[in-house]
PDB file of C-alpha atoms in Angstrom:
ATOM      1  CA  MET C   1      13.513 -13.321  -3.694  1.00  0.00           C
ATOM      2  CA  THR C   2      10.955 -10.532  -3.124  1.00  0.00           C
ATOM      3  CA  LEU C   3      10.013  -9.359  -0.257  1.00  0.00           C
ATOM      4  CA  THR C   4       7.285  -7.312   2.122  1.00  0.00           C
ATOM      5  CA  LEU C   5       7.459  -4.363   4.556  1.00  0.00           C
ATOM      6  CA  ALA C   6       5.204  -3.212   6.624  1.00  0.00           C
ATOM      7  CA  VAL C   7       5.076  -0.902   8.506  1.00  0.00           C
ATOM      8  CA  ALA C   8       2.276   1.678   9.987  1.00  0.00           C
ATOM      9  CA  ALA C   9       3.981   5.525   8.842  1.00  0.00           C
ATOM     10  CA  GLY C  10       6.570   7.175   7.416  1.00  0.00           C
ATOM     11  CA  VAL C  11       9.848   8.387   9.552  1.00  0.00           C
ATOM     12  CA  ALA C  12      10.253  12.299  10.250  1.00  0.00           C
ATOM     13  CA  CYS C  13      14.032  13.700   8.983  1.00  0.00           C
ATOM     14  CA  SER C  14      14.238  14.951  12.928  1.00  0.00           C
ATOM     15  CA  SER C  15      14.872  11.916  14.484  1.00  0.00           C
ATOM     16  CA  ALA C  16      15.254   8.210  14.043  1.00  0.00           C
ATOM     17  CA  SER C  17      12.050   6.895  13.611  1.00  0.00           C
ATOM     18  CA  THR C  18       9.166   4.880  16.002  1.00  0.00           C
ATOM     19  CA  GLU C  19       7.383   2.649  14.174  1.00  0.00           C
ATOM     20  CA  GLU C  20       7.416  -0.789  14.450  1.00  0.00           C
ATOM     21  CA  ALA C  21       7.603  -3.577  11.709  1.00  0.00           C
ATOM     22  CA  ALA C  22       4.156  -5.097  11.602  1.00  0.00           C
ATOM     23  CA  GLY C  23       3.947  -7.779   9.745  1.00  0.00           C
ATOM     24  CA  PRO C  24       6.214 -10.441   8.278  1.00  0.00           C
ATOM     25  CA  ALA C  25      10.138  -8.954   6.428  1.00  0.00           C
ATOM     26  CA  HIS C  26      10.180 -11.048   4.317  1.00  0.00           C
ATOM     27  CA  ALA C  27       6.836 -12.612   3.475  1.00  0.00           C
ATOM     28  CA  PRO C  28       6.663 -12.724  -0.949  1.00  0.00           C
ATOM     29  CA  ILE C  29       4.273 -10.814  -2.765  1.00  0.00           C
ATOM     30  CA  ALA C  30       4.154 -10.404  -6.650  1.00  0.00           C
ATOM     31  CA  GLU C  31       3.411  -6.964  -6.361  1.00  0.00           C
ATOM     32  CA  PRO C  32       4.056  -3.639  -4.901  1.00  0.00           C
ATOM     33  CA  SER C  33       0.997  -2.928  -2.559  1.00  0.00           C
ATOM     34  CA  PRO C  34      -1.063   0.683  -2.805  1.00  0.00           C
ATOM     35  CA  THR C  35      -0.978   2.668   0.515  1.00  0.00           C
ATOM     36  CA  SER C  36      -3.569   1.583   2.910  1.00  0.00           C
ATOM     37  CA  SER C  37      -6.137   4.374   4.933  1.00  0.00           C
ATOM     38  CA  ASP C  38      -3.943   2.881   8.082  1.00  0.00           C
ATOM     39  CA  GLY C  39      -0.671   3.483   5.920  1.00  0.00           C
ATOM     40  CA  ASP C  40       0.286  -0.301   5.652  1.00  0.00           C
ATOM     41  CA  GLU C  41       2.599  -0.275   2.838  1.00  0.00           C
ATOM     42  CA  ASP C  42       4.662  -3.313   0.558  1.00  0.00           C
ATOM     43  CA  ALA C  43       7.848  -2.266  -0.664  1.00  0.00           C
ATOM     44  CA  ARG C  44      10.052  -5.019  -2.803  1.00  0.00           C
ATOM     45  CA  ALA C  45      14.260  -5.923  -3.668  1.00  0.00           C
ATOM     46  CA  PRO C  46      14.847  -7.415  -6.611  1.00  0.00           C
ATOM     47  CA  SER C  47      14.799 -11.225  -7.382  1.00  0.00           C
ATOM     48  CA  HIS C  48      19.117 -10.991  -7.419  1.00  0.00           C
ATOM     49  CA  THR C  49      21.346 -13.255  -5.870  1.00  0.00           C
ATOM     50  CA  ASP C  50      24.070 -12.721  -3.549  1.00  0.00           C
ATOM     51  CA  ASP C  51      27.136 -14.270  -5.522  1.00  0.00           C
ATOM     52  CA  GLY C  52      29.749 -12.753  -2.551  1.00  0.00           C
ATOM     53  CA  GLY C  53      31.788 -10.546  -5.536  1.00  0.00           C
ATOM     54  CA  GLY C  54      31.797  -7.265  -2.923  1.00  0.00           C
ATOM     55  CA  ALA C  55      32.737  -4.219  -5.764  1.00  0.00           C
ATOM     56  CA  LYS C  56      34.580  -4.571  -8.632  1.00  0.00           C
ATOM     57  CA  PRO C  57      36.623  -1.999  -9.542  1.00  0.00           C
ATOM     58  CA  ASP C  58      36.477  -2.270 -14.106  1.00  0.00           C
ATOM     59  CA  ALA C  59      32.827  -0.495 -14.779  1.00  0.00           C
ATOM     60  CA  GLY C  60      34.921   0.321 -17.879  1.00  0.00           C
ATOM     61  CA  ALA C  61      34.584  -3.644 -19.265  1.00  0.00           C
ATOM     62  CA  LEU C  62      30.357  -3.528 -18.440  1.00  0.00           C
ATOM     63  CA  PRO C  63      28.190  -2.758 -20.995  1.00  0.00           C
ATOM     64  CA  SER C  64      26.243  -0.560 -21.489  1.00  0.00           C
ATOM     65  CA  THR C  65      22.142  -0.011 -22.210  1.00  0.00           C
ATOM     66  CA  GLY C  66      23.924   1.191 -26.040  1.00  0.00           C
ATOM     67  CA  ALA C  67      22.191   4.891 -27.707  1.00  0.00           C
ATOM     68  CA  ASP C  68      19.690   3.089 -29.671  1.00  0.00           C
ATOM     69  CA  LYS C  69      16.205   3.842 -27.438  1.00  0.00           C
ATOM     70  CA  PRO C  70      13.731   2.576 -28.377  1.00  0.00           C
ATOM     71  CA  ASN C  71      11.746   1.852 -25.192  1.00  0.00           C
ATOM     72  CA  CYS C  72      12.046   5.330 -23.439  1.00  0.00           C
ATOM     73  CA  LYS C  73       9.097   7.000 -22.646  1.00  0.00           C
ATOM     74  CA  TYR C  74      10.202  10.466 -22.169  1.00  0.00           C
ATOM     75  CA  LYS C  75      12.664  12.193 -23.735  1.00  0.00           C
ATOM     76  CA  ALA C  76      16.012   9.858 -24.623  1.00  0.00           C
ATOM     77  CA  HIS C  77      19.611  11.744 -24.122  1.00  0.00           C
ATOM     78  CA  ALA C  78      17.866  15.125 -23.045  1.00  0.00           C
ATOM     79  CA  THR C  79      20.619  17.072 -21.654  1.00  0.00           C
ATOM     80  CA  GLY C  80      19.937  19.932 -18.404  1.00  0.00           C
ATOM     81  CA  ILE C  81      17.402  19.119 -15.872  1.00  0.00           C
ATOM     82  CA  THR C  82      13.540  18.028 -17.175  1.00  0.00           C
ATOM     83  CA  ALA C  83      11.522  17.297 -15.594  1.00  0.00           C
ATOM     84  CA  GLY C  84       9.003  14.230 -15.942  1.00  0.00           C
ATOM     85  CA  GLN C  85       5.923  12.401 -14.315  1.00  0.00           C
ATOM     86  CA  GLN C  86       5.676   8.448 -13.680  1.00  0.00           C
ATOM     87  CA  ALA C  87       2.628   6.738 -15.272  1.00  0.00           C
ATOM     88  CA  GLY C  88       1.065   5.778 -11.645  1.00  0.00           C
ATOM     89  CA  GLY C  89       3.592   7.167  -9.837  1.00  0.00           C
ATOM     90  CA  LEU C  90       6.511   9.988  -8.608  1.00  0.00           C
ATOM     91  CA  SER C  91       7.588  13.359 -10.385  1.00  0.00           C
ATOM     92  CA  PHE C  92      11.019  13.063 -10.719  1.00  0.00           C
ATOM     93  CA  HIS C  93      13.772  15.848 -11.881  1.00  0.00           C
ATOM     94  CA  VAL C  94      16.815  14.108 -14.747  1.00  0.00           C
ATOM     95  CA  TYR C  95      19.768  15.805 -15.592  1.00  0.00           C
ATOM     96  CA  ALA C  96      22.102  14.726 -17.136  1.00  0.00           C
ATOM     97  CA  PRO C  97      25.312  17.588 -18.417  1.00  0.00           C
ATOM     98  CA  ALA C  98      26.064  19.188 -21.715  1.00  0.00           C
ATOM     99  CA  THR C  99      28.326  17.125 -22.930  1.00  0.00           C
ATOM    100  CA  TYR C 100      26.860  13.945 -21.910  1.00  0.00           C
ATOM    101  CA  ASN C 101      27.717  11.030 -24.191  1.00  0.00           C
ATOM    102  CA  PRO C 102      25.087   9.766 -26.139  1.00  0.00           C
ATOM    103  CA  ASN C 103      27.629   6.722 -27.084  1.00  0.00           C
ATOM    104  CA  VAL C 104      29.394   6.267 -24.382  1.00  0.00           C
ATOM    105  CA  GLY C 105      28.167   4.466 -20.679  1.00  0.00           C
ATOM    106  CA  HIS C 106      27.897   6.082 -17.441  1.00  0.00           C
ATOM    107  CA  THR C 107      26.753   5.754 -13.687  1.00  0.00           C
ATOM    108  CA  VAL C 108      23.521   7.740 -12.563  1.00  0.00           C
ATOM    109  CA  VAL C 109      23.079   8.472  -8.819  1.00  0.00           C
ATOM    110  CA  ILE C 110      19.725   8.087  -7.839  1.00  0.00           C
ATOM    111  CA  LEU C 111      18.801  10.747  -4.977  1.00  0.00           C
ATOM    112  CA  MET C 112      16.811  11.450  -3.026  1.00  0.00           C
ATOM    113  CA  HIS C 113      15.827  14.697  -1.129  1.00  0.00           C
ATOM    114  CA  GLY C 114      15.447  15.884   2.575  1.00  0.00           C
ATOM    115  CA  GLN C 115      12.167  16.526   4.165  1.00  0.00           C
ATOM    116  CA  ASP C 116       9.789  19.441   2.620  1.00  0.00           C
ATOM    117  CA  SER C 117      12.284  19.672  -0.962  1.00  0.00           C
ATOM    118  CA  ASP C 118      11.372  17.877  -4.343  1.00  0.00           C
ATOM    119  CA  GLY C 119      14.877  16.958  -4.640  1.00  0.00           C
ATOM    120  CA  VAL C 120      16.090  20.440  -7.468  1.00  0.00           C
ATOM    121  CA  GLY C 121      17.231  21.428  -4.749  1.00  0.00           C
ATOM    122  CA  GLU C 122      19.852  18.581  -3.624  1.00  0.00           C
ATOM    123  CA  LEU C 123      20.403  18.092  -7.401  1.00  0.00           C
ATOM    124  CA  THR C 124      22.598  21.506  -8.544  1.00  0.00           C
ATOM    125  CA  ALA C 125      23.578  22.958  -5.382  1.00  0.00           C
ATOM    126  CA  LEU C 126      25.316  19.003  -3.919  1.00  0.00           C
ATOM    127  CA  TRP C 127      25.437  16.878  -7.342  1.00  0.00           C
ATOM    128  CA  GLN C 128      25.791  18.807 -10.563  1.00  0.00           C
ATOM    129  CA  PRO C 129      29.129  20.745 -10.262  1.00  0.00           C
ATOM    130  CA  ILE C 130      30.112  16.545 -10.133  1.00  0.00           C
ATOM    131  CA  ALA C 131      27.695  15.365 -12.678  1.00  0.00           C
ATOM    132  CA  ASP C 132      29.426  17.797 -14.816  1.00  0.00           C
ATOM    133  CA  GLN C 133      32.833  16.952 -13.797  1.00  0.00           C
ATOM    134  CA  GLU C 134      32.590  13.242 -13.885  1.00  0.00           C
ATOM    135  CA  GLN C 135      29.377  12.123 -16.477  1.00  0.00           C
ATOM    136  CA  LEU C 136      26.548  12.007 -14.363  1.00  0.00           C
ATOM    137  CA  VAL C 137      23.138  11.012 -14.874  1.00  0.00           C
ATOM    138  CA  LEU C 138      21.537  12.105 -11.440  1.00  0.00           C
ATOM    139  CA  VAL C 139      17.855  11.233 -11.317  1.00  0.00           C
ATOM    140  CA  ALA C 140      15.978  12.376  -8.256  1.00  0.00           C
ATOM    141  CA  PRO C 141      12.330  11.867  -7.531  1.00  0.00           C
ATOM    142  CA  SER C 142      10.177  13.190  -5.303  1.00  0.00           C
ATOM    143  CA  GLY C 143       8.217  12.121  -2.503  1.00  0.00           C
ATOM    144  CA  SER C 144       4.897  11.078  -2.800  1.00  0.00           C
ATOM    145  CA  ARG C 145       3.574  13.568   0.431  1.00  0.00           C
ATOM    146  CA  PRO C 146       3.301  17.152   0.657  1.00  0.00           C
ATOM    147  CA  ALA C 147       4.766  19.958   1.821  1.00  0.00           C
ATOM    148  CA  THR C 148       4.659  19.242   6.187  1.00  0.00           C
ATOM    149  CA  ASN C 149       5.489  22.514   6.793  1.00  0.00           C
ATOM    150  CA  GLY C 150       8.647  21.870   9.286  1.00  0.00           C
ATOM    151  CA  ASP C 151       6.025  19.679  11.558  1.00  0.00           C
ATOM    152  CA  PRO C 152       9.127  17.422  13.140  1.00  0.00           C
ATOM    153  CA  ASN C 153       6.847  14.870  12.807  1.00  0.00           C
ATOM    154  CA  GLY C 154       6.038  14.594   9.071  1.00  0.00           C
ATOM    155  CA  HIS C 155       6.918  13.303   6.030  1.00  0.00           C
ATOM    156  CA  ASN C 156       6.872  13.471   2.364  1.00  0.00           C
ATOM    157  CA  TRP C 157       7.883   9.941   1.433  1.00  0.00           C
ATOM    158  CA  THR C 158       6.351   6.628   1.828  1.00  0.00           C
ATOM    159  CA  VAL C 159       7.556   3.265   2.088  1.00  0.00           C
ATOM    160  CA  ALA C 160       5.185   2.177  -1.821  1.00  0.00           C
ATOM    161  CA  ASP C 161       7.064   5.515  -3.088  1.00  0.00           C
ATOM    162  CA  LEU C 162      10.697   3.009  -2.765  1.00  0.00           C
ATOM    163  CA  ASN C 163       8.609   0.449  -5.265  1.00  0.00           C
ATOM    164  CA  ASP C 164       7.582   3.343  -7.740  1.00  0.00           C
ATOM    165  CA  ILE C 165      11.238   4.138  -7.035  1.00  0.00           C
ATOM    166  CA  GLN C 166      12.148   0.318  -8.212  1.00  0.00           C
ATOM    167  CA  ASP C 167      10.192   1.086 -11.786  1.00  0.00           C
ATOM    168  CA  LEU C 168      11.928   4.213 -13.011  1.00  0.00           C
ATOM    169  CA  MET C 169      15.137   3.472 -12.726  1.00  0.00           C
ATOM    170  CA  PRO C 170      15.005   0.942 -15.747  1.00  0.00           C
ATOM    171  CA  GLU C 171      12.698   3.246 -16.676  1.00  0.00           C
ATOM    172  CA  ILE C 172      15.977   6.527 -17.400  1.00  0.00           C
ATOM    173  CA  ASP C 173      18.172   3.046 -17.975  1.00  0.00           C
ATOM    174  CA  ASP C 174      16.059   2.863 -21.541  1.00  0.00           C
ATOM    175  CA  CYS C 175      16.037   6.757 -22.213  1.00  0.00           C
ATOM    176  CA  TYR C 176      20.712   7.084 -21.395  1.00  0.00           C
ATOM    177  CA  ASN C 177      23.829   5.377 -22.055  1.00  0.00           C
ATOM    178  CA  VAL C 178      24.209   3.049 -18.536  1.00  0.00           C
ATOM    179  CA  PHE C 179      26.140   1.676 -16.771  1.00  0.00           C
ATOM    180  CA  VAL C 180      23.449  -0.816 -15.712  1.00  0.00           C
ATOM    181  CA  LYS C 181      25.557  -1.882 -12.804  1.00  0.00           C
ATOM    182  CA  LYS C 182      26.617   1.563 -12.079  1.00  0.00           C
ATOM    183  CA  HIS C 183      23.899   3.261  -9.804  1.00  0.00           C
ATOM    184  CA  ILE C 184      25.169   4.953  -6.549  1.00  0.00           C
ATOM    185  CA  LEU C 185      21.325   5.663  -4.314  1.00  0.00           C
ATOM    186  CA  TRP C 186      21.775   8.771  -2.088  1.00  0.00           C
ATOM    187  CA  GLY C 187      19.723  10.482   0.466  1.00  0.00           C
ATOM    188  CA  PHE C 188      20.123  13.159   3.521  1.00  0.00           C
ATOM    189  CA  SER C 189      17.286  13.380   6.429  1.00  0.00           C
ATOM    190  CA  GLU C 190      14.634  11.884   5.364  1.00  0.00           C
ATOM    191  CA  GLY C 191      15.959  10.626   2.696  1.00  0.00           C
ATOM    192  CA  GLY C 192      18.170   8.944   4.333  1.00  0.00           C
ATOM    193  CA  PHE C 193      16.075   6.983   6.469  1.00  0.00           C
ATOM    194  CA  TYR C 194      14.234   5.823   3.980  1.00  0.00           C
ATOM    195  CA  GLY C 195      17.043   5.312   1.572  1.00  0.00           C
ATOM    196  CA  TYR C 196      18.657   3.152   3.683  1.00  0.00           C
ATOM    197  CA  LEU C 197      15.378   1.288   3.704  1.00  0.00           C
ATOM    198  CA  LEU C 198      15.469   0.853  -0.392  1.00  0.00           C
ATOM    199  CA  GLY C 199      19.583   0.436  -0.142  1.00  0.00           C
ATOM    200  CA  ILE C 200      18.844  -2.471   2.828  1.00  0.00           C
ATOM    201  CA  GLY C 201      16.448  -3.951   0.771  1.00  0.00           C
ATOM    202  CA  ALA C 202      17.146  -4.293  -2.972  1.00  0.00           C
ATOM    203  CA  ALA C 203      20.766  -3.822  -2.188  1.00  0.00           C
ATOM    204  CA  ASN C 204      21.496  -5.716  -5.750  1.00  0.00           C
ATOM    205  CA  GLN C 205      19.887  -2.665  -8.213  1.00  0.00           C
ATOM    206  CA  PHE C 206      22.727  -0.085  -6.717  1.00  0.00           C
ATOM    207  CA  SER C 207      26.348   0.057  -6.605  1.00  0.00           C
ATOM    208  CA  GLY C 208      26.967   2.231  -3.927  1.00  0.00           C
ATOM    209  CA  LEU C 209      24.575   3.988  -0.378  1.00  0.00           C
ATOM    210  CA  ALA C 210      25.389   7.966   0.226  1.00  0.00           C
ATOM    211  CA  MET C 211      23.723   8.941   2.955  1.00  0.00           C
ATOM    212  CA  GLY C 212      23.503  11.708   5.127  1.00  0.00           C
ATOM    213  CA  GLY C 213      22.292  12.731   8.334  1.00  0.00           C
ATOM    214  CA  ALA C 214      20.092   9.652   9.300  1.00  0.00           C
ATOM    215  CA  ASN C 215      20.381   5.971  10.446  1.00  0.00           C
ATOM    216  CA  THR C 216      19.620   2.723  10.025  1.00  0.00           C
ATOM    217  CA  SER C 217      16.910   2.994  12.639  1.00  0.00           C
ATOM    218  CA  PHE C 218      14.035   2.593  10.514  1.00  0.00           C
ATOM    219  CA  ALA C 219      15.488  -0.139   8.485  1.00  0.00           C
ATOM    220  CA  ARG C 220      15.923  -2.184  11.339  1.00  0.00           C
ATOM    221  CA  GLN C 221      12.600  -1.667  12.841  1.00  0.00           C
ATOM    222  CA  ASN C 222      11.360  -2.927   8.887  1.00  0.00           C
ATOM    223  CA  GLY C 223      13.385  -6.204   9.019  1.00  0.00           C
ATOM    224  CA  TYR C 224      16.259  -4.518   7.353  1.00  0.00           C
ATOM    225  CA  PRO C 225      19.287  -4.397   9.390  1.00  0.00           C
ATOM    226  CA  PRO C 226      22.733  -3.958   7.768  1.00  0.00           C
ATOM    227  CA  SER C 227      23.461  -7.657   7.360  1.00  0.00           C
ATOM    228  CA  ALA C 228      19.976  -8.615   5.498  1.00  0.00           C
ATOM    229  CA  ALA C 229      21.679  -7.184   1.900  1.00  0.00           C
ATOM    230  CA  GLN C 230      22.099  -8.891  -0.729  1.00  0.00           C
ATOM    231  CA  TRP C 231      25.775  -8.591  -1.350  1.00  0.00           C
ATOM    232  CA  LYS C 232      28.347  -6.296   0.532  1.00  0.00           C
ATOM    233  CA  ILE C 233      27.705  -3.191  -1.136  1.00  0.00           C
ATOM    234  CA  PRO C 234      29.311  -0.293  -0.227  1.00  0.00           C
ATOM    235  CA  VAL C 235      28.713   1.999   2.294  1.00  0.00           C
ATOM    236  CA  SER C 236      29.411   6.592   2.551  1.00  0.00           C
ATOM    237  CA  ASP C 237      27.220   8.206   5.715  1.00  0.00           C
ATOM    238  CA  VAL C 238      28.735  11.704   6.375  1.00  0.00           C
ATOM    239  CA  HIS C 239      27.157  12.744   9.719  1.00  0.00           C
ATOM    240  CA  GLY C 240      28.033  15.810  12.259  1.00  0.00           C
ATOM    241  CA  ASP C 241      29.027  15.269  16.096  1.00  0.00           C
ATOM    242  CA  GLN C 242      25.978  17.537  17.266  1.00  0.00           C
ATOM    243  CA  ASP C 243      23.140  15.942  15.012  1.00  0.00           C
ATOM    244  CA  GLN C 244      19.842  15.695  15.810  1.00  0.00           C
ATOM    245  CA  ASN C 245      19.868  12.312  15.197  1.00  0.00           C
ATOM    246  CA  PRO C 246      22.423  10.617  17.341  1.00  0.00           C
ATOM    247  CA  ILE C 247      25.740   9.951  15.774  1.00  0.00           C
ATOM    248  CA  SER C 248      26.497   7.247  18.424  1.00  0.00           C
ATOM    249  CA  VAL C 249      23.274   5.472  16.068  1.00  0.00           C
ATOM    250  CA  THR C 250      25.981   6.219  12.864  1.00  0.00           C
ATOM    251  CA  ARG C 251      28.470   4.776  14.265  1.00  0.00           C
ATOM    252  CA  GLN C 252      26.789   1.550  15.502  1.00  0.00           C
ATOM    253  CA  ASP C 253      25.668   1.288  11.902  1.00  0.00           C
ATOM    254  CA  LYS C 254      29.365   1.799  10.604  1.00  0.00           C
ATOM    255  CA  ALA C 255      30.590  -1.258  13.180  1.00  0.00           C
ATOM    256  CA  ASP C 256      27.450  -3.272  12.196  1.00  0.00           C
ATOM    257  CA  PHE C 257      28.212  -2.440   8.088  1.00  0.00           C
ATOM    258  CA  GLU C 258      31.623  -4.106   8.881  1.00  0.00           C
ATOM    259  CA  ALA C 259      30.754  -6.757  10.874  1.00  0.00           C
ATOM    260  CA  ALA C 260      28.558  -8.232   8.093  1.00  0.00           C
ATOM    261  CA  GLY C 261      31.992  -7.714   5.413  1.00  0.00           C
ATOM    262  CA  HIS C 262      30.764  -3.782   4.594  1.00  0.00           C
ATOM    263  CA  VAL C 263      33.168  -1.009   3.431  1.00  0.00           C
ATOM    264  CA  PHE C 264      31.321   1.704   5.251  1.00  0.00           C
ATOM    265  CA  THR C 265      33.710   5.106   5.312  1.00  0.00           C
ATOM    266  CA  LEU C 266      32.540   7.962   7.897  1.00  0.00           C
ATOM    267  CA  HIS C 267      33.029  10.834   7.479  1.00  0.00           C
ATOM    268  CA  GLU C 268      31.963  12.206  10.417  1.00  0.00           C
ATOM    269  CA  PHE C 269      32.138  16.371  10.697  1.00  0.00           C
ATOM    270  CA  SER C 270      31.657  18.980  13.432  1.00  0.00           C
ATOM    271  CA  GLY C 271      28.788  19.998  13.265  1.00  0.00           C
ATOM    272  CA  GLY C 272      25.297  20.049  13.371  1.00  0.00           C
ATOM    273  CA  HIS C 273      22.147  18.681  10.903  1.00  0.00           C
ATOM    274  CA  SER C 274      24.005  19.150   7.548  1.00  0.00           C
ATOM    275  CA  ILE C 275      25.458  18.145   4.719  1.00  0.00           C
ATOM    276  CA  SER C 276      28.087  20.577   2.201  1.00  0.00           C
ATOM    277  CA  PRO C 277      29.343  20.225  -1.808  1.00  0.00           C
ATOM    278  CA  ASP C 278      32.693  19.573  -0.946  1.00  0.00           C
ATOM    279  CA  GLN C 279      31.118  16.319   1.444  1.00  0.00           C
ATOM    280  CA  VAL C 280      29.339  15.048  -0.720  1.00  0.00           C
ATOM    281  CA  ARG C 281      32.164  14.637  -3.768  1.00  0.00           C
ATOM    282  CA  ALA C 282      33.903  12.733  -0.809  1.00  0.00           C
ATOM    283  CA  GLN C 283      30.551  10.315  -0.868  1.00  0.00           C
ATOM    284  CA  TYR C 284      30.526  10.051  -4.717  1.00  0.00           C
ATOM    285  CA  ASP C 285      34.728   9.037  -4.472  1.00  0.00           C
ATOM    286  CA  ASP C 286      34.404   6.591  -2.335  1.00  0.00           C
ATOM    287  CA  LEU C 287      31.578   4.624  -3.805  1.00  0.00           C
ATOM    288  CA  LYS C 288      32.722   5.536  -7.367  1.00  0.00           C
ATOM    289  CA  ALA C 289      35.043   2.360  -8.148  1.00  0.00           C
ATOM    290  CA  SER C 290      32.745  -0.291  -6.862  1.00  0.00           C
ATOM    291  CA  VAL C 291      29.717  -2.362  -8.903  1.00  0.00           C
ATOM    292  CA  SER C 292      26.448  -4.350  -7.910  1.00  0.00           C
ATOM    293  CA  PRO C 293      26.542  -7.533  -8.748  1.00  0.00           C
TER     294      PRO C 293
END
């Protein structure tokens, strides 16, 4: 199954999206279209169908992509933080621990940054300690739009970027030994709004969704409520009760995901628009056992 998302623009990190769907939400397309002059964009989902399996605990039984990497477009098995540029797509950073072992499989975490970040800060401050402990491979793409200088109506991500992220994932898999059914999608703030759109619209590509300081309003406006996910993907959400993005919307997200059969863990805390390393660690713990269809 493929699908089209038609939107007028993006979503600011400071509020739920005000954009409206500009076209049919499930029209088939062959390839993603480039951004047009009026901002309409397309995003696609994978061609898998829901097997109704939900989270599966034994990822160790799954084959990884192996140690031999003849198709790697970048540097195979590179450790530390390395920078890359996707052909015709996004710039990105990848992190693998110094103790990374090319002979065993690793879980991958895709990081979608907040406004005016390039993803490196989130990678190093929030996820690198977890990666070192748990032997994760981290991938932090950068949104294609330039810095907004803090404009609350500005945004760095575009819907077309979500297609590039989907293309980047197998490219990274071609360079590391990974579990092909263990890819967690994480996003905060603007990255969380776009992350929910990607995570619901292309759910079969991910083993879990970890979001913070955001909600599904942008995804819903483009035809992707929680019930549209292709499998019962588990969700972990961190949200402050004083966040500028109302906690009431995230509570409704929890109710709607659960009504659709998903496990939704809400880490609600007393505070505003923020997320801490301990909260991110809790999100990883929520999702680490899950395996995609």
